[in-house]
Amino acid sequence: MNIREAVPKDNKELQELQAKCPQGTTLVVSTVNTPDFFARGKAYESYKVFVACEGQRIIGSAACALRDVIVAGKINQVGYVFQAFVSPDARRKGVASQLLQQREDYLSQQGAVLVYTLIIEGNLPSMQHVEKRGFNLHRTLVMPALVVRKEMNAPSMGRIRPVTSKDLATVAELLNETWQGFEFHESTSAEALAQFINRTPAYSSDNLLVLEDQGEILACLGFWDWSQIMRITVKALSLKMRMIGFFLTTTRILPEFLKPGDIMKQIMLTPIGFKDPLHLAVLVRYVNNQALLSGIQQIFCICERDHMLLRSMKGFIRVNTAMHLYVKLLQQNISLSDKPVFIDGIDM
């Protein structure tokens, strides 16, 4: 077996590998990055995808990205490892471990002080795997999923519009204020926001909304339509999800619930900035109403379990899923504080 960097011509074979590797615990889905396998990584300023090969055949793949974030009060480079897949017939051969080591080595060479990953609740094999590799559980966050089921009334407040280039400096300032003091927050600027919008597939200035009142931007909310970059097919539902579905359908809150074979359409929220949760709620409800027209079923993000942005979701059916943040230090002079953590939605 050899490991190399993935190249564009691997696209189809990587999609076929991904289709063989359903993921999830409460909701098991097959996720295939399409039409471009690399679209997910392109949201990052710097990323790599590695593949493990037996001869000419790809038997595993794994991605990583680099970010400049605040760790222990200082800006440091950190690595994020995500989207690891191993062909079912090649498992228990050390492929996943070698791909993780390859990414750690690369990130360390680039100067990363630590590497982190996110693992969904109940995924014990993945937790045990990274713990054996020296990762430690640092924090448990929440991924709130809002069920898009009806038009939501939005408070009459200000004007909602897409961001313009003239807004970017103000929006960047709002984002930095919103997440000030959070570990892993990546301080942004007008230039950085413009670059993010330009490089992210299926994302434009129309995807970043602002709430403006009397010339003041009170909140901003970005949304990334994952149905434009990946196909998510439901494979199975846990008992927890089946019970939720049974309740929602028998009480006629929803006409029907997810079932195996369904294609899921989701919107991920990023970036998120606000002065008051009530301001953010106006934008969340607006995005819900637009999502309803587009056939989107869920809107989600990730945050601390007690973060005040959750107040903006009042009135929605919200399904919370725990997300475990695992961290491995790559340099001895680095330590993590107990401050709240910021995780960008693109990490999901």
CSV table of C-alpha atoms in Angstrom, one decimal, residues 10-242:
chain,number,residue,atom,x,y,z
A,10,ASP,CA,-9.4,10.5,-8.9
A,11,ASN,CA,-12.8,12.2,-8.7
A,12,LYS,CA,-15.0,9.4,-9.9
A,13,GLU,CA,-13.1,6.7,-8.0
A,14,LEU,CA,-13.3,8.7,-4.8
A,15,GLN,CA,-17.0,9.2,-5.2
A,16,GLU,CA,-17.4,5.4,-5.7
A,17,LEU,CA,-15.4,4.8,-2.5
A,18,GLN,CA,-17.4,7.4,-0.6
A,19,ALA,CA,-20.7,5.7,-1.6
A,20,LYS,CA,-19.5,2.5,0.0
A,21,CYS,CA,-19.0,4.1,3.4
A,22,PRO,CA,-22.2,5.2,5.0
A,23,GLN,CA,-21.8,7.4,8.1
A,24,GLY,CA,-23.7,8.5,11.1
A,25,THR,CA,-25.3,6.9,14.2
A,26,THR,CA,-28.7,8.3,15.0
A,27,LEU,CA,-29.2,8.9,11.2
A,28,VAL,CA,-27.1,6.7,8.9
A,29,VAL,CA,-26.6,8.3,5.5
A,30,SER,CA,-24.5,7.8,2.4
A,31,THR,CA,-22.9,11.1,1.5
A,32,VAL,CA,-21.3,11.5,-1.9
A,33,ASN,CA,-19.5,14.8,-2.8
A,34,THR,CA,-20.9,15.5,-6.3
A,35,PRO,CA,-20.2,16.6,-8.9
A,36,ASP,CA,-16.8,17.5,-7.4
A,37,PHE,CA,-15.4,15.3,-4.7
A,38,PHE,CA,-13.1,18.1,-3.7
A,39,ALA,CA,-15.8,20.7,-3.2
A,40,ARG,CA,-16.0,20.3,0.5
A,41,GLY,CA,-12.3,21.0,1.0
A,42,LYS,CA,-12.3,24.0,-1.3
A,43,ALA,CA,-14.1,26.1,1.4
A,44,TYR,CA,-10.7,26.1,3.3
A,45,GLU,CA,-7.9,28.4,2.3
A,46,SER,CA,-5.5,25.4,2.6
A,47,TYR,CA,-6.5,21.7,2.3
A,48,LYS,CA,-5.2,18.3,1.2
A,49,VAL,CA,-6.8,15.0,0.3
A,50,PHE,CA,-4.7,11.9,0.6
A,51,VAL,CA,-5.5,8.5,-0.9
A,52,ALA,CA,-4.3,5.0,0.1
A,53,CYS,CA,-3.7,2.7,-2.9
A,54,GLU,CA,-3.1,-0.9,-3.5
A,55,GLY,CA,-1.6,-0.9,-7.0
A,56,GLN,CA,-3.7,1.5,-9.0
A,57,ARG,CA,-6.9,1.0,-6.8
A,58,ILE,CA,-7.8,3.5,-4.2
A,59,ILE,CA,-8.8,1.8,-1.0
A,60,GLY,CA,-9.0,4.8,1.3
A,61,SER,CA,-9.0,8.6,1.4
A,62,ALA,CA,-8.8,11.3,4.0
A,63,ALA,CA,-8.8,15.1,4.1
A,64,CYS,CA,-7.2,17.7,6.2
A,65,ALA,CA,-7.1,21.5,6.3
A,66,LEU,CA,-5.1,24.3,7.9
A,67,ARG,CA,-6.5,27.3,9.7
A,68,ASP,CA,-5.0,30.2,11.7
A,69,VAL,CA,-7.0,30.4,14.9
A,70,ILE,CA,-6.8,31.7,18.4
A,71,VAL,CA,-5.4,29.1,20.9
A,72,ALA,CA,-4.6,30.1,24.4
A,73,GLY,CA,-4.9,33.8,23.6
A,74,LYS,CA,-2.6,33.7,20.6
A,75,ILE,CA,-3.0,33.1,16.8
A,76,ASN,CA,-1.6,29.7,15.9
A,77,GLN,CA,-1.9,27.4,12.9
A,78,VAL,CA,-4.0,24.3,13.6
A,79,GLY,CA,-5.0,21.3,11.5
A,80,TYR,CA,-8.4,19.8,11.1
A,81,VAL,CA,-8.8,16.2,9.9
A,82,PHE,CA,-12.1,15.1,8.3
A,83,GLN,CA,-13.8,12.9,5.7
A,84,ALA,CA,-11.9,9.6,6.1
A,85,PHE,CA,-13.1,6.6,4.1
A,86,VAL,CA,-11.8,3.1,3.9
A,87,SER,CA,-13.2,0.5,1.5
A,88,PRO,CA,-15.1,-2.2,3.4
A,89,ASP,CA,-12.9,-4.9,2.0
A,90,ALA,CA,-9.7,-3.1,3.1
A,91,ARG,CA,-10.7,-2.5,6.8
A,92,ARG,CA,-8.8,-3.8,9.8
A,93,LYS,CA,-5.5,-3.5,7.8
A,94,GLY,CA,-4.3,-0.3,9.3
A,95,VAL,CA,-5.4,1.9,6.4
A,96,ALA,CA,-7.2,4.4,8.6
A,97,SER,CA,-4.3,4.7,11.0
A,98,GLN,CA,-1.8,5.2,8.2
A,99,LEU,CA,-3.9,7.9,6.6
A,100,LEU,CA,-4.3,9.7,10.0
A,101,GLN,CA,-0.5,9.5,10.5
A,102,GLN,CA,0.1,10.9,7.0
A,103,ARG,CA,-2.2,13.9,7.8
A,104,GLU,CA,-0.6,14.4,11.2
A,105,ASP,CA,2.9,14.4,9.6
A,106,TYR,CA,1.8,16.9,6.9
A,107,LEU,CA,0.1,19.2,9.3
A,108,SER,CA,3.1,19.1,11.7
A,109,GLN,CA,5.5,19.9,8.8
A,110,GLN,CA,3.3,22.9,8.0
A,111,GLY,CA,3.7,24.3,11.5
A,112,ALA,CA,0.3,23.2,13.1
A,113,VAL,CA,0.5,23.3,16.9
A,114,LEU,CA,-2.4,20.8,17.2
A,115,VAL,CA,-4.8,18.8,15.2
A,116,TYR,CA,-8.5,18.3,15.9
A,117,THR,CA,-11.5,16.3,14.6
A,118,LEU,CA,-15.2,16.1,15.2
A,119,ILE,CA,-17.0,12.9,16.0
A,120,ILE,CA,-20.8,12.5,16.2
A,121,GLU,CA,-22.4,11.1,19.3
A,122,GLY,CA,-22.5,7.3,19.5
A,123,ASN,CA,-19.7,6.7,17.1
A,124,LEU,CA,-17.6,4.6,19.5
A,125,PRO,CA,-15.3,3.0,16.9
A,126,SER,CA,-14.1,6.4,15.7
A,127,MET,CA,-13.7,7.7,19.3
A,128,GLN,CA,-11.6,4.7,20.3
A,129,HIS,CA,-9.6,4.9,17.1
A,130,VAL,CA,-8.5,8.6,17.7
A,131,GLU,CA,-8.0,8.0,21.4
A,132,LYS,CA,-5.5,5.2,20.6
A,133,ARG,CA,-3.7,7.7,18.3
A,134,GLY,CA,-3.3,10.2,21.1
A,135,PHE,CA,-6.4,12.4,20.8
A,136,ASN,CA,-8.2,13.6,23.9
A,137,LEU,CA,-11.8,14.7,24.2
A,138,HIS,CA,-11.7,18.4,24.8
A,139,ARG,CA,-15.3,19.5,24.6
A,140,THR,CA,-18.8,18.3,23.6
A,141,LEU,CA,-20.7,20.7,21.4
A,142,VAL,CA,-24.2,20.6,19.9
A,143,MET,CA,-25.3,20.4,16.3
A,144,PRO,CA,-28.9,21.8,16.3
A,145,ALA,CA,-30.9,20.7,13.2
A,146,LEU,CA,-34.0,22.8,12.5
A,147,VAL,CA,-36.8,21.0,10.7
A,148,VAL,CA,-38.0,23.0,7.7
A,149,ARG,CA,-41.7,22.4,7.8
A,150,LYS,CA,-43.7,25.6,7.4
A,151,GLU,CA,-43.3,29.3,6.8
A,152,MET,CA,-42.2,31.1,9.9
A,153,ASN,CA,-43.4,34.6,10.8
A,154,ALA,CA,-40.5,37.0,11.1
A,155,PRO,CA,-40.5,40.1,13.3
A,156,SER,CA,-40.9,43.3,11.4
A,157,MET,CA,-37.4,44.6,12.0
A,158,GLY,CA,-35.0,46.3,9.6
A,159,ARG,CA,-34.3,45.2,6.0
A,160,ILE,CA,-32.8,41.9,4.9
A,161,ARG,CA,-30.5,41.9,1.9
A,162,PRO,CA,-27.4,40.1,0.6
A,163,VAL,CA,-24.1,41.5,1.6
A,164,THR,CA,-22.2,43.8,-0.7
A,165,SER,CA,-18.5,44.5,-0.9
A,166,LYS,CA,-19.0,47.7,1.0
A,167,ASP,CA,-20.4,45.8,3.9
A,168,LEU,CA,-17.6,43.3,4.3
A,169,ALA,CA,-15.5,45.3,6.8
A,170,THR,CA,-18.5,45.9,9.0
A,171,VAL,CA,-19.6,42.3,8.8
A,172,ALA,CA,-16.1,41.1,9.6
A,173,GLU,CA,-16.1,43.4,12.7
A,174,LEU,CA,-19.4,42.0,13.8
A,175,LEU,CA,-18.2,38.4,13.4
A,176,ASN,CA,-15.1,39.1,15.4
A,177,GLU,CA,-17.2,40.7,18.2
A,178,THR,CA,-19.6,37.8,18.2
A,179,TRP,CA,-16.9,35.2,18.8
A,180,GLN,CA,-14.4,37.2,20.8
A,181,GLY,CA,-12.8,35.1,23.6
A,182,PHE,CA,-13.7,31.8,22.0
A,183,GLU,CA,-10.9,29.3,21.4
A,184,PHE,CA,-10.4,28.2,17.8
A,185,HIS,CA,-12.0,31.4,16.5
A,186,GLU,CA,-10.4,32.5,13.2
A,187,SER,CA,-10.3,36.3,13.2
A,188,THR,CA,-11.6,37.6,9.9
A,189,SER,CA,-11.4,40.7,7.7
A,190,ALA,CA,-13.1,42.1,4.7
A,191,GLU,CA,-10.4,40.5,2.5
A,192,ALA,CA,-10.7,37.1,4.2
A,193,LEU,CA,-14.5,37.1,3.8
A,194,ALA,CA,-14.3,38.0,0.1
A,195,GLN,CA,-11.8,35.2,-0.4
A,196,PHE,CA,-14.1,32.7,1.4
A,197,ILE,CA,-17.0,33.7,-0.8
A,198,ASN,CA,-15.0,33.5,-3.9
A,199,ARG,CA,-13.4,30.1,-3.3
A,200,THR,CA,-16.3,28.2,-1.7
A,201,PRO,CA,-18.3,26.1,-4.3
A,202,ALA,CA,-22.1,26.9,-4.5
A,203,TYR,CA,-21.6,30.0,-2.3
A,204,SER,CA,-21.8,33.7,-3.4
A,205,SER,CA,-22.5,37.0,-1.8
A,206,ASP,CA,-26.2,36.1,-2.2
A,207,ASN,CA,-25.6,33.4,0.4
A,208,LEU,CA,-24.5,35.9,3.1
A,209,LEU,CA,-27.4,38.0,4.4
A,210,VAL,CA,-27.4,41.0,6.6
A,211,LEU,CA,-30.1,42.6,8.7
A,212,GLU,CA,-29.8,46.3,8.5
A,213,ASP,CA,-31.8,48.9,10.4
A,214,GLN,CA,-31.2,52.7,9.9
A,215,GLY,CA,-27.9,52.1,8.3
A,216,GLU,CA,-26.6,49.7,11.1
A,217,ILE,CA,-25.9,46.0,10.4
A,218,LEU,CA,-27.4,44.2,13.4
A,219,ALA,CA,-26.8,40.6,12.3
A,220,CYS,CA,-25.4,38.5,9.5
A,221,LEU,CA,-26.1,34.9,8.5
A,222,GLY,CA,-24.5,32.9,5.8
A,223,PHE,CA,-26.0,29.7,4.4
A,224,TRP,CA,-24.4,26.9,2.3
A,225,ASP,CA,-26.8,24.7,0.4
A,226,TRP,CA,-25.2,21.3,0.7
A,227,SER,CA,-27.5,19.8,-1.9
A,228,GLN,CA,-25.4,21.7,-4.5
A,229,ILE,CA,-22.2,20.0,-3.6
A,230,MET,CA,-23.2,16.5,-2.2
A,231,ARG,CA,-25.9,13.9,-2.5
A,232,ILE,CA,-27.1,12.6,0.9
A,233,THR,CA,-29.1,9.4,0.9
A,234,VAL,CA,-30.8,8.0,4.0
A,235,LYS,CA,-29.7,4.5,4.8
A,236,ALA,CA,-31.1,3.8,8.3
A,237,LEU,CA,-32.6,5.5,11.3
A,238,SER,CA,-31.8,4.8,14.9
A,239,LEU,CA,-34.5,4.1,17.5
A,240,LYS,CA,-34.1,7.7,18.7
A,241,MET,CA,-34.8,9.1,15.2
A,242,ARG,CA,-37.7,6.6,14.5
